[in-house]
Amino acid sequence: MIDLAAAKKRESTGAKVQQTEPQFSKEQIVASDKYRSQRDLVDALLEEDKKYTIATVDKMIEEYRKGKVK
């Protein structure tokens, strides 16, 4: 028989699995179809040795286009 109280306690004590967005290298992002029309901009904004999520790249492009790049 399943102990529902114990199962509920495990759920509430942090036995949660966090899913993270996949991260990609600069090379993978520059080569992707999604950024084909912005390839030069993406190539200039991203660093070689870092990994980026798609959301991060989109935000960087948006900030650049608004003129908020440091």
PDB file of N, CA, C and O in Angstrom:
ATOM      1  N   MET A   1       0.840  -1.178   0.000  1.00  0.00           N
ATOM      2  CA  MET A   1       0.000   0.000   0.000  1.00  0.00           C
ATOM      3  C   MET A   1       0.882   1.236   0.000  1.00  0.00           C
ATOM      4  O   MET A   1       1.900   1.282   0.665  1.00  0.00           O
ATOM      5  N   ILE A   2       0.499   2.250  -0.737  1.00  0.00           N
ATOM      6  CA  ILE A   2       1.271   3.482  -0.855  1.00  0.00           C
ATOM      7  C   ILE A   2       0.982   4.393   0.332  1.00  0.00           C
ATOM      8  O   ILE A   2      -0.178   4.611   0.686  1.00  0.00           O
ATOM      9  N   ASP A   3       2.037   4.895   0.913  1.00  0.00           N
ATOM     10  CA  ASP A   3       1.900   5.834   2.020  1.00  0.00           C
ATOM     11  C   ASP A   3       1.779   7.241   1.441  1.00  0.00           C
ATOM     12  O   ASP A   3       2.779   7.880   1.096  1.00  0.00           O
ATOM     13  N   LEU A   4       0.549   7.731   1.290  1.00  0.00           N
ATOM     14  CA  LEU A   4       0.306   9.023   0.658  1.00  0.00           C
ATOM     15  C   LEU A   4       0.888  10.181   1.461  1.00  0.00           C
ATOM     16  O   LEU A   4       1.351  11.166   0.892  1.00  0.00           O
ATOM     17  N   ALA A   5       0.874  10.063   2.770  1.00  0.00           N
ATOM     18  CA  ALA A   5       1.414  11.128   3.606  1.00  0.00           C
ATOM     19  C   ALA A   5       2.921  11.269   3.376  1.00  0.00           C
ATOM     20  O   ALA A   5       3.448  12.371   3.273  1.00  0.00           O
ATOM     21  N   ALA A   6       3.615  10.161   3.268  1.00  0.00           N
ATOM     22  CA  ALA A   6       5.059  10.198   3.029  1.00  0.00           C
ATOM     23  C   ALA A   6       5.353  10.744   1.640  1.00  0.00           C
ATOM     24  O   ALA A   6       6.295  11.513   1.450  1.00  0.00           O
ATOM     25  N   ALA A   7       4.548  10.354   0.659  1.00  0.00           N
ATOM     26  CA  ALA A   7       4.745  10.860  -0.700  1.00  0.00           C
ATOM     27  C   ALA A   7       4.509  12.357  -0.755  1.00  0.00           C
ATOM     28  O   ALA A   7       5.246  13.098  -1.395  1.00  0.00           O
ATOM     29  N   LYS A   8       3.489  12.825  -0.077  1.00  0.00           N
ATOM     30  CA  LYS A   8       3.177  14.260  -0.040  1.00  0.00           C
ATOM     31  C   LYS A   8       4.312  15.024   0.631  1.00  0.00           C
ATOM     32  O   LYS A   8       4.707  16.089   0.186  1.00  0.00           O
ATOM     33  N   LYS A   9       4.866  14.459   1.704  1.00  0.00           N
ATOM     34  CA  LYS A   9       5.955  15.106   2.421  1.00  0.00           C
ATOM     35  C   LYS A   9       7.187  15.223   1.531  1.00  0.00           C
ATOM     36  O   LYS A   9       7.851  16.252   1.506  1.00  0.00           O
ATOM     37  N   ARG A  10       7.502  14.168   0.754  1.00  0.00           N
ATOM     38  CA  ARG A  10       8.652  14.214  -0.155  1.00  0.00           C
ATOM     39  C   ARG A  10       8.474  15.321  -1.194  1.00  0.00           C
ATOM     40  O   ARG A  10       9.409  16.023  -1.523  1.00  0.00           O
ATOM     41  N   GLU A  11       7.253  15.482  -1.681  1.00  0.00           N
ATOM     42  CA  GLU A  11       6.980  16.520  -2.670  1.00  0.00           C
ATOM     43  C   GLU A  11       7.189  17.901  -2.088  1.00  0.00           C
ATOM     44  O   GLU A  11       7.706  18.797  -2.744  1.00  0.00           O
ATOM     45  N   SER A  12       6.791  18.106  -0.853  1.00  0.00           N
ATOM     46  CA  SER A  12       6.864  19.434  -0.263  1.00  0.00           C
ATOM     47  C   SER A  12       8.233  19.759   0.330  1.00  0.00           C
ATOM     48  O   SER A  12       8.488  20.896   0.687  1.00  0.00           O
ATOM     49  N   THR A  13       9.125  18.781   0.448  1.00  0.00           N
ATOM     50  CA  THR A  13      10.428  19.040   1.046  1.00  0.00           C
ATOM     51  C   THR A  13      11.512  19.324   0.032  1.00  0.00           C
ATOM     52  O   THR A  13      12.684  19.340   0.363  1.00  0.00           O
ATOM     53  N   GLY A  14      11.142  19.554  -1.205  1.00  0.00           N
ATOM     54  CA  GLY A  14      12.132  19.945  -2.198  1.00  0.00           C
ATOM     55  C   GLY A  14      12.622  18.823  -3.084  1.00  0.00           C
ATOM     56  O   GLY A  14      13.684  18.942  -3.682  1.00  0.00           O
ATOM     57  N   ALA A  15      11.908  17.749  -3.178  1.00  0.00           N
ATOM     58  CA  ALA A  15      12.309  16.667  -4.058  1.00  0.00           C
ATOM     59  C   ALA A  15      11.818  16.960  -5.477  1.00  0.00           C
ATOM     60  O   ALA A  15      11.279  16.114  -6.156  1.00  0.00           O
ATOM     61  N   LYS A  16      11.977  18.198  -5.868  1.00  0.00           N
ATOM     62  CA  LYS A  16      11.517  18.641  -7.180  1.00  0.00           C
ATOM     63  C   LYS A  16      12.668  18.589  -8.169  1.00  0.00           C
ATOM     64  O   LYS A  16      13.806  18.871  -7.835  1.00  0.00           O
ATOM     65  N   VAL A  17      12.351  18.273  -9.386  1.00  0.00           N
ATOM     66  CA  VAL A  17      13.345  18.239 -10.449  1.00  0.00           C
ATOM     67  C   VAL A  17      13.211  19.529 -11.239  1.00  0.00           C
ATOM     68  O   VAL A  17      12.143  19.839 -11.746  1.00  0.00           O
ATOM     69  N   GLN A  18      14.288  20.287 -11.309  1.00  0.00           N
ATOM     70  CA  GLN A  18      14.269  21.532 -12.062  1.00  0.00           C
ATOM     71  C   GLN A  18      14.723  21.263 -13.490  1.00  0.00           C
ATOM     72  O   GLN A  18      15.758  20.648 -13.701  1.00  0.00           O
ATOM     73  N   GLN A  19      13.933  21.728 -14.423  1.00  0.00           N
ATOM     74  CA  GLN A  19      14.323  21.601 -15.813  1.00  0.00           C
ATOM     75  C   GLN A  19      14.913  22.929 -16.245  1.00  0.00           C
ATOM     76  O   GLN A  19      14.335  23.978 -15.994  1.00  0.00           O
ATOM     77  N   THR A  20      16.064  22.872 -16.874  1.00  0.00           N
ATOM     78  CA  THR A  20      16.704  24.085 -17.338  1.00  0.00           C
ATOM     79  C   THR A  20      16.659  24.129 -18.853  1.00  0.00           C
ATOM     80  O   THR A  20      16.566  23.101 -19.514  1.00  0.00           O
ATOM     81  N   GLU A  21      16.722  25.332 -19.361  1.00  0.00           N
ATOM     82  CA  GLU A  21      16.740  25.496 -20.811  1.00  0.00           C
ATOM     83  C   GLU A  21      18.076  24.986 -21.344  1.00  0.00           C
ATOM     84  O   GLU A  21      19.104  25.146 -20.702  1.00  0.00           O
ATOM     85  N   PRO A  22      18.068  24.414 -22.525  1.00  0.00           N
ATOM     86  CA  PRO A  22      19.331  23.962 -23.102  1.00  0.00           C
ATOM     87  C   PRO A  22      20.232  25.153 -23.422  1.00  0.00           C
ATOM     88  O   PRO A  22      19.747  26.240 -23.752  1.00  0.00           O
ATOM     89  N   GLN A  23      21.520  24.938 -23.287  1.00  0.00           N
ATOM     90  CA  GLN A  23      22.494  25.987 -23.572  1.00  0.00           C
ATOM     91  C   GLN A  23      23.307  25.590 -24.793  1.00  0.00           C
ATOM     92  O   GLN A  23      23.615  24.419 -24.979  1.00  0.00           O
ATOM     93  N   PHE A  24      23.671  26.596 -25.567  1.00  0.00           N
ATOM     94  CA  PHE A  24      24.370  26.369 -26.814  1.00  0.00           C
ATOM     95  C   PHE A  24      25.628  27.219 -26.891  1.00  0.00           C
ATOM     96  O   PHE A  24      25.695  28.303 -26.315  1.00  0.00           O
ATOM     97  N   SER A  25      26.605  26.743 -27.626  1.00  0.00           N
ATOM     98  CA  SER A  25      27.831  27.512 -27.840  1.00  0.00           C
ATOM     99  C   SER A  25      27.563  28.598 -28.873  1.00  0.00           C
ATOM    100  O   SER A  25      26.569  28.561 -29.606  1.00  0.00           O
ATOM    101  N   LYS A  26      28.465  29.547 -28.954  1.00  0.00           N
ATOM    102  CA  LYS A  26      28.364  30.617 -29.945  1.00  0.00           C
ATOM    103  C   LYS A  26      28.294  30.017 -31.351  1.00  0.00           C
ATOM    104  O   LYS A  26      27.468  30.426 -32.170  1.00  0.00           O
ATOM    105  N   GLU A  27      29.135  29.043 -31.610  1.00  0.00           N
ATOM    106  CA  GLU A  27      29.185  28.411 -32.932  1.00  0.00           C
ATOM    107  C   GLU A  27      27.846  27.783 -33.312  1.00  0.00           C
ATOM    108  O   GLU A  27      27.376  27.927 -34.442  1.00  0.00           O
ATOM    109  N   GLN A  28      27.204  27.110 -32.361  1.00  0.00           N
ATOM    110  CA  GLN A  28      25.912  26.484 -32.623  1.00  0.00           C
ATOM    111  C   GLN A  28      24.836  27.527 -32.904  1.00  0.00           C
ATOM    112  O   GLN A  28      24.005  27.348 -33.800  1.00  0.00           O
ATOM    113  N   ILE A  29      24.848  28.607 -32.148  1.00  0.00           N
ATOM    114  CA  ILE A  29      23.834  29.649 -32.313  1.00  0.00           C
ATOM    115  C   ILE A  29      24.014  30.375 -33.640  1.00  0.00           C
ATOM    116  O   ILE A  29      23.052  30.607 -34.374  1.00  0.00           O
ATOM    117  N   VAL A  30      25.242  30.721 -33.975  1.00  0.00           N
ATOM    118  CA  VAL A  30      25.519  31.416 -35.234  1.00  0.00           C
ATOM    119  C   VAL A  30      25.114  30.541 -36.424  1.00  0.00           C
ATOM    120  O   VAL A  30      24.613  31.042 -37.432  1.00  0.00           O
ATOM    121  N   ALA A  31      25.272  29.237 -36.308  1.00  0.00           N
ATOM    122  CA  ALA A  31      24.948  28.324 -37.403  1.00  0.00           C
ATOM    123  C   ALA A  31      23.459  27.969 -37.475  1.00  0.00           C
ATOM    124  O   ALA A  31      23.027  27.359 -38.448  1.00  0.00           O
ATOM    125  N   SER A  32      22.687  28.381 -36.482  1.00  0.00           N
ATOM    126  CA  SER A  32      21.276  27.988 -36.451  1.00  0.00           C
ATOM    127  C   SER A  32      20.435  28.753 -37.465  1.00  0.00           C
ATOM    128  O   SER A  32      20.743  29.885 -37.844  1.00  0.00           O
ATOM    129  N   ASP A  33      19.360  28.126 -37.901  1.00  0.00           N
ATOM    130  CA  ASP A  33      18.433  28.758 -38.845  1.00  0.00           C
ATOM    131  C   ASP A  33      17.709  29.943 -38.210  1.00  0.00           C
ATOM    132  O   ASP A  33      17.394  30.911 -38.888  1.00  0.00           O
ATOM    133  N   LYS A  34      17.455  29.872 -36.918  1.00  0.00           N
ATOM    134  CA  LYS A  34      16.717  30.928 -36.227  1.00  0.00           C
ATOM    135  C   LYS A  34      17.413  32.280 -36.355  1.00  0.00           C
ATOM    136  O   LYS A  34      16.758  33.309 -36.485  1.00  0.00           O
ATOM    137  N   TYR A  35      18.721  32.293 -36.311  1.00  0.00           N
ATOM    138  CA  TYR A  35      19.479  33.548 -36.339  1.00  0.00           C
ATOM    139  C   TYR A  35      20.159  33.795 -37.679  1.00  0.00           C
ATOM    140  O   TYR A  35      21.083  34.602 -37.756  1.00  0.00           O
ATOM    141  N   ARG A  36      19.705  33.143 -38.719  1.00  0.00           N
ATOM    142  CA  ARG A  36      20.323  33.274 -40.040  1.00  0.00           C
ATOM    143  C   ARG A  36      20.381  34.740 -40.493  1.00  0.00           C
ATOM    144  O   ARG A  36      21.404  35.206 -40.964  1.00  0.00           O
ATOM    145  N   SER A  37      19.296  35.472 -40.330  1.00  0.00           N
ATOM    146  CA  SER A  37      19.252  36.854 -40.809  1.00  0.00           C
ATOM    147  C   SER A  37      20.014  37.820 -39.901  1.00  0.00           C
ATOM    148  O   SER A  37      20.259  38.965 -40.285  1.00  0.00           O
ATOM    149  N   GLN A  38      20.390  37.368 -38.710  1.00  0.00           N
ATOM    150  CA  GLN A  38      21.097  38.217 -37.746  1.00  0.00           C
ATOM    151  C   GLN A  38      22.470  37.653 -37.406  1.00  0.00           C
ATOM    152  O   GLN A  38      23.035  37.955 -36.367  1.00  0.00           O
ATOM    153  N   ARG A  39      22.997  36.833 -38.292  1.00  0.00           N
ATOM    154  CA  ARG A  39      24.230  36.100 -38.027  1.00  0.00           C
ATOM    155  C   ARG A  39      25.396  37.009 -37.628  1.00  0.00           C
ATOM    156  O   ARG A  39      26.112  36.722 -36.670  1.00  0.00           O
ATOM    157  N   ASP A  40      25.589  38.110 -38.333  1.00  0.00           N
ATOM    158  CA  ASP A  40      26.708  39.005 -38.025  1.00  0.00           C
ATOM    159  C   ASP A  40      26.554  39.642 -36.644  1.00  0.00           C
ATOM    160  O   ASP A  40      27.520  39.757 -35.891  1.00  0.00           O
ATOM    161  N   LEU A  41      25.332  40.051 -36.315  1.00  0.00           N
ATOM    162  CA  LEU A  41      25.070  40.658 -35.008  1.00  0.00           C
ATOM    163  C   LEU A  41      25.305  39.651 -33.889  1.00  0.00           C
ATOM    164  O   LEU A  41      25.987  39.950 -32.903  1.00  0.00           O
ATOM    165  N   VAL A  42      24.784  38.456 -34.047  1.00  0.00           N
ATOM    166  CA  VAL A  42      24.954  37.413 -33.035  1.00  0.00           C
ATOM    167  C   VAL A  42      26.431  37.076 -32.868  1.00  0.00           C
ATOM    168  O   VAL A  42      26.926  36.937 -31.749  1.00  0.00           O
ATOM    169  N   ASP A  43      27.142  36.993 -33.967  1.00  0.00           N
ATOM    170  CA  ASP A  43      28.575  36.695 -33.923  1.00  0.00           C
ATOM    171  C   ASP A  43      29.333  37.776 -33.148  1.00  0.00           C
ATOM    172  O   ASP A  43      30.260  37.472 -32.397  1.00  0.00           O
ATOM    173  N   ALA A  44      28.923  39.020 -33.297  1.00  0.00           N
ATOM    174  CA  ALA A  44      29.596  40.126 -32.593  1.00  0.00           C
ATOM    175  C   ALA A  44      29.223  40.178 -31.111  1.00  0.00           C
ATOM    176  O   ALA A  44      30.054  40.541 -30.271  1.00  0.00           O
ATOM    177  N   LEU A  45      28.007  39.815 -30.772  1.00  0.00           N
ATOM    178  CA  LEU A  45      27.542  39.927 -29.386  1.00  0.00           C
ATOM    179  C   LEU A  45      28.020  38.805 -28.471  1.00  0.00           C
ATOM    180  O   LEU A  45      28.267  39.037 -27.288  1.00  0.00           O
ATOM    181  N   LEU A  46      28.159  37.608 -29.002  1.00  0.00           N
ATOM    182  CA  LEU A  46      28.463  36.449 -28.164  1.00  0.00           C
ATOM    183  C   LEU A  46      29.961  36.204 -28.032  1.00  0.00           C
ATOM    184  O   LEU A  46      30.724  36.493 -28.938  1.00  0.00           O
ATOM    185  N   GLU A  47      30.333  35.649 -26.887  1.00  0.00           N
ATOM    186  CA  GLU A  47      31.734  35.307 -26.625  1.00  0.00           C
ATOM    187  C   GLU A  47      31.965  33.834 -26.953  1.00  0.00           C
ATOM    188  O   GLU A  47      31.090  32.996 -26.777  1.00  0.00           O
ATOM    189  N   GLU A  48      33.160  33.526 -27.405  1.00  0.00           N
ATOM    190  CA  GLU A  48      33.505  32.174 -27.854  1.00  0.00           C
ATOM    191  C   GLU A  48      33.375  31.103 -26.763  1.00  0.00           C
ATOM    192  O   GLU A  48      32.880  30.021 -27.011  1.00  0.00           O
ATOM    193  N   ASP A  49      33.821  31.386 -25.566  1.00  0.00           N
ATOM    194  CA  ASP A  49      33.942  30.351 -24.533  1.00  0.00           C
ATOM    195  C   ASP A  49      32.742  30.252 -23.600  1.00  0.00           C
ATOM    196  O   ASP A  49      32.812  29.598 -22.572  1.00  0.00           O
ATOM    197  N   LYS A  50      31.629  30.878 -23.940  1.00  0.00           N
ATOM    198  CA  LYS A  50      30.445  30.837 -23.089  1.00  0.00           C
ATOM    199  C   LYS A  50      29.328  30.065 -23.761  1.00  0.00           C
ATOM    200  O   LYS A  50      29.315  29.887 -24.962  1.00  0.00           O
ATOM    201  N   LYS A  51      28.379  29.621 -22.944  1.00  0.00           N
ATOM    202  CA  LYS A  51      27.168  28.940 -23.418  1.00  0.00           C
ATOM    203  C   LYS A  51      25.984  29.882 -23.163  1.00  0.00           C
ATOM    204  O   LYS A  51      25.959  30.595 -22.165  1.00  0.00           O
ATOM    205  N   TYR A  52      25.009  29.839 -24.069  1.00  0.00           N
ATOM    206  CA  TYR A  52      23.868  30.738 -23.993  1.00  0.00           C
ATOM    207  C   TYR A  52      22.568  29.978 -24.212  1.00  0.00           C
ATOM    208  O   TYR A  52      22.525  29.041 -25.002  1.00  0.00           O
ATOM    209  N   THR A  53      21.511  30.446 -23.552  1.00  0.00           N
ATOM    210  CA  THR A  53      20.179  29.939 -23.843  1.00  0.00           C
ATOM    211  C   THR A  53      19.599  30.798 -24.961  1.00  0.00           C
ATOM    212  O   THR A  53      20.056  31.926 -25.194  1.00  0.00           O
ATOM    213  N   ILE A  54      18.580  30.294 -25.631  1.00  0.00           N
ATOM    214  CA  ILE A  54      17.936  31.055 -26.692  1.00  0.00           C
ATOM    215  C   ILE A  54      17.333  32.339 -26.114  1.00  0.00           C
ATOM    216  O   ILE A  54      17.430  33.407 -26.722  1.00  0.00           O
ATOM    217  N   ALA A  55      16.743  32.251 -24.933  1.00  0.00           N
ATOM    218  CA  ALA A  55      16.151  33.432 -24.296  1.00  0.00           C
ATOM    219  C   ALA A  55      17.205  34.495 -24.024  1.00  0.00           C
ATOM    220  O   ALA A  55      16.963  35.692 -24.214  1.00  0.00           O
ATOM    221  N   THR A  56      18.391  34.085 -23.604  1.00  0.00           N
ATOM    222  CA  THR A  56      19.473  35.023 -23.333  1.00  0.00           C
ATOM    223  C   THR A  56      19.917  35.717 -24.616  1.00  0.00           C
ATOM    224  O   THR A  56      20.109  36.935 -24.631  1.00  0.00           O
ATOM    225  N   VAL A  57      20.070  34.964 -25.674  1.00  0.00           N
ATOM    226  CA  VAL A  57      20.487  35.540 -26.961  1.00  0.00           C
ATOM    227  C   VAL A  57      19.432  36.518 -27.460  1.00  0.00           C
ATOM    228  O   VAL A  57      19.764  37.624 -27.892  1.00  0.00           O
ATOM    229  N   ASP A  58      18.166  36.132 -27.370  1.00  0.00           N
ATOM    230  CA  ASP A  58      17.092  37.027 -27.798  1.00  0.00           C
ATOM    231  C   ASP A  58      17.110  38.329 -27.009  1.00  0.00           C
ATOM    232  O   ASP A  58      16.928  39.414 -27.557  1.00  0.00           O
ATOM    233  N   LYS A  59      17.353  38.235 -25.713  1.00  0.00           N
ATOM    234  CA  LYS A  59      17.405  39.426 -24.855  1.00  0.00           C
ATOM    235  C   LYS A  59      18.602  40.305 -25.223  1.00  0.00           C
ATOM    236  O   LYS A  59      18.494  41.534 -25.273  1.00  0.00           O
ATOM    237  N   MET A  60      19.742  39.694 -25.489  1.00  0.00           N
ATOM    238  CA  MET A  60      20.931  40.453 -25.878  1.00  0.00           C
ATOM    239  C   MET A  60      20.693  41.207 -27.191  1.00  0.00           C
ATOM    240  O   MET A  60      21.084  42.375 -27.318  1.00  0.00           O
ATOM    241  N   ILE A  61      20.053  40.552 -28.134  1.00  0.00           N
ATOM    242  CA  ILE A  61      19.751  41.191 -29.425  1.00  0.00           C
ATOM    243  C   ILE A  61      18.794  42.352 -29.221  1.00  0.00           C
ATOM    244  O   ILE A  61      19.000  43.449 -29.756  1.00  0.00           O
ATOM    245  N   GLU A  62      17.756  42.132 -28.422  1.00  0.00           N
ATOM    246  CA  GLU A  62      16.774  43.184 -28.150  1.00  0.00           C
ATOM    247  C   GLU A  62      17.426  44.389 -27.484  1.00  0.00           C
ATOM    248  O   GLU A  62      17.178  45.535 -27.871  1.00  0.00           O
ATOM    249  N   GLU A  63      18.265  44.146 -26.479  1.00  0.00           N
ATOM    250  CA  GLU A  63      18.943  45.245 -25.781  1.00  0.00           C
ATOM    251  C   GLU A  63      19.891  45.983 -26.715  1.00  0.00           C
ATOM    252  O   GLU A  63      20.003  47.205 -26.656  1.00  0.00           O
ATOM    253  N   TYR A  64      20.564  45.256 -27.578  1.00  0.00           N
ATOM    254  CA  TYR A  64      21.460  45.899 -28.532  1.00  0.00           C
ATOM    255  C   TYR A  64      20.672  46.814 -29.466  1.00  0.00           C
ATOM    256  O   TYR A  64      21.055  47.946 -29.720  1.00  0.00           O
ATOM    257  N   ARG A  65      19.568  46.320 -29.963  1.00  0.00           N
ATOM    258  CA  ARG A  65      18.749  47.103 -30.894  1.00  0.00           C
ATOM    259  C   ARG A  65      18.146  48.341 -30.219  1.00  0.00           C
ATOM    260  O   ARG A  65      17.887  49.338 -30.883  1.00  0.00           O
ATOM    261  N   LYS A  66      17.954  48.290 -28.920  1.00  0.00           N
ATOM    262  CA  LYS A  66      17.445  49.446 -28.186  1.00  0.00           C
ATOM    263  C   LYS A  66      18.568  50.391 -27.753  1.00  0.00           C
ATOM    264  O   LYS A  66      18.314  51.442 -27.190  1.00  0.00           O
ATOM    265  N   GLY A  67      19.816  49.973 -27.956  1.00  0.00           N
ATOM    266  CA  GLY A  67      20.961  50.809 -27.614  1.00  0.00           C
ATOM    267  C   GLY A  67      21.390  50.725 -26.182  1.00  0.00           C
ATOM    268  O   GLY A  67      21.968  51.665 -25.639  1.00  0.00           O
ATOM    269  N   LYS A  68      21.141  49.593 -25.521  1.00  0.00           N
ATOM    270  CA  LYS A  68      21.477  49.453 -24.099  1.00  0.00           C
ATOM    271  C   LYS A  68      22.643  48.517 -23.847  1.00  0.00           C
ATOM    272  O   LYS A  68      22.792  47.964 -22.794  1.00  0.00           O
ATOM    273  N   VAL A  69      23.500  48.337 -24.832  1.00  0.00           N
ATOM    274  CA  VAL A  69      24.651  47.458 -24.656  1.00  0.00           C
ATOM    275  C   VAL A  69      25.742  48.222 -23.904  1.00  0.00           C
ATOM    276  O   VAL A  69      25.996  49.381 -24.174  1.00  0.00           O
ATOM    277  N   LYS A  70      26.391  47.555 -22.977  1.00  0.00           N
ATOM    278  CA  LYS A  70      27.454  48.200 -22.196  1.00  0.00           C
ATOM    279  C   LYS A  70      28.703  48.375 -23.011  1.00  0.00           C
ATOM    280  O   LYS A  70      29.082  47.604 -23.802  1.00  0.00           O
TER     281      LYS A  70
END
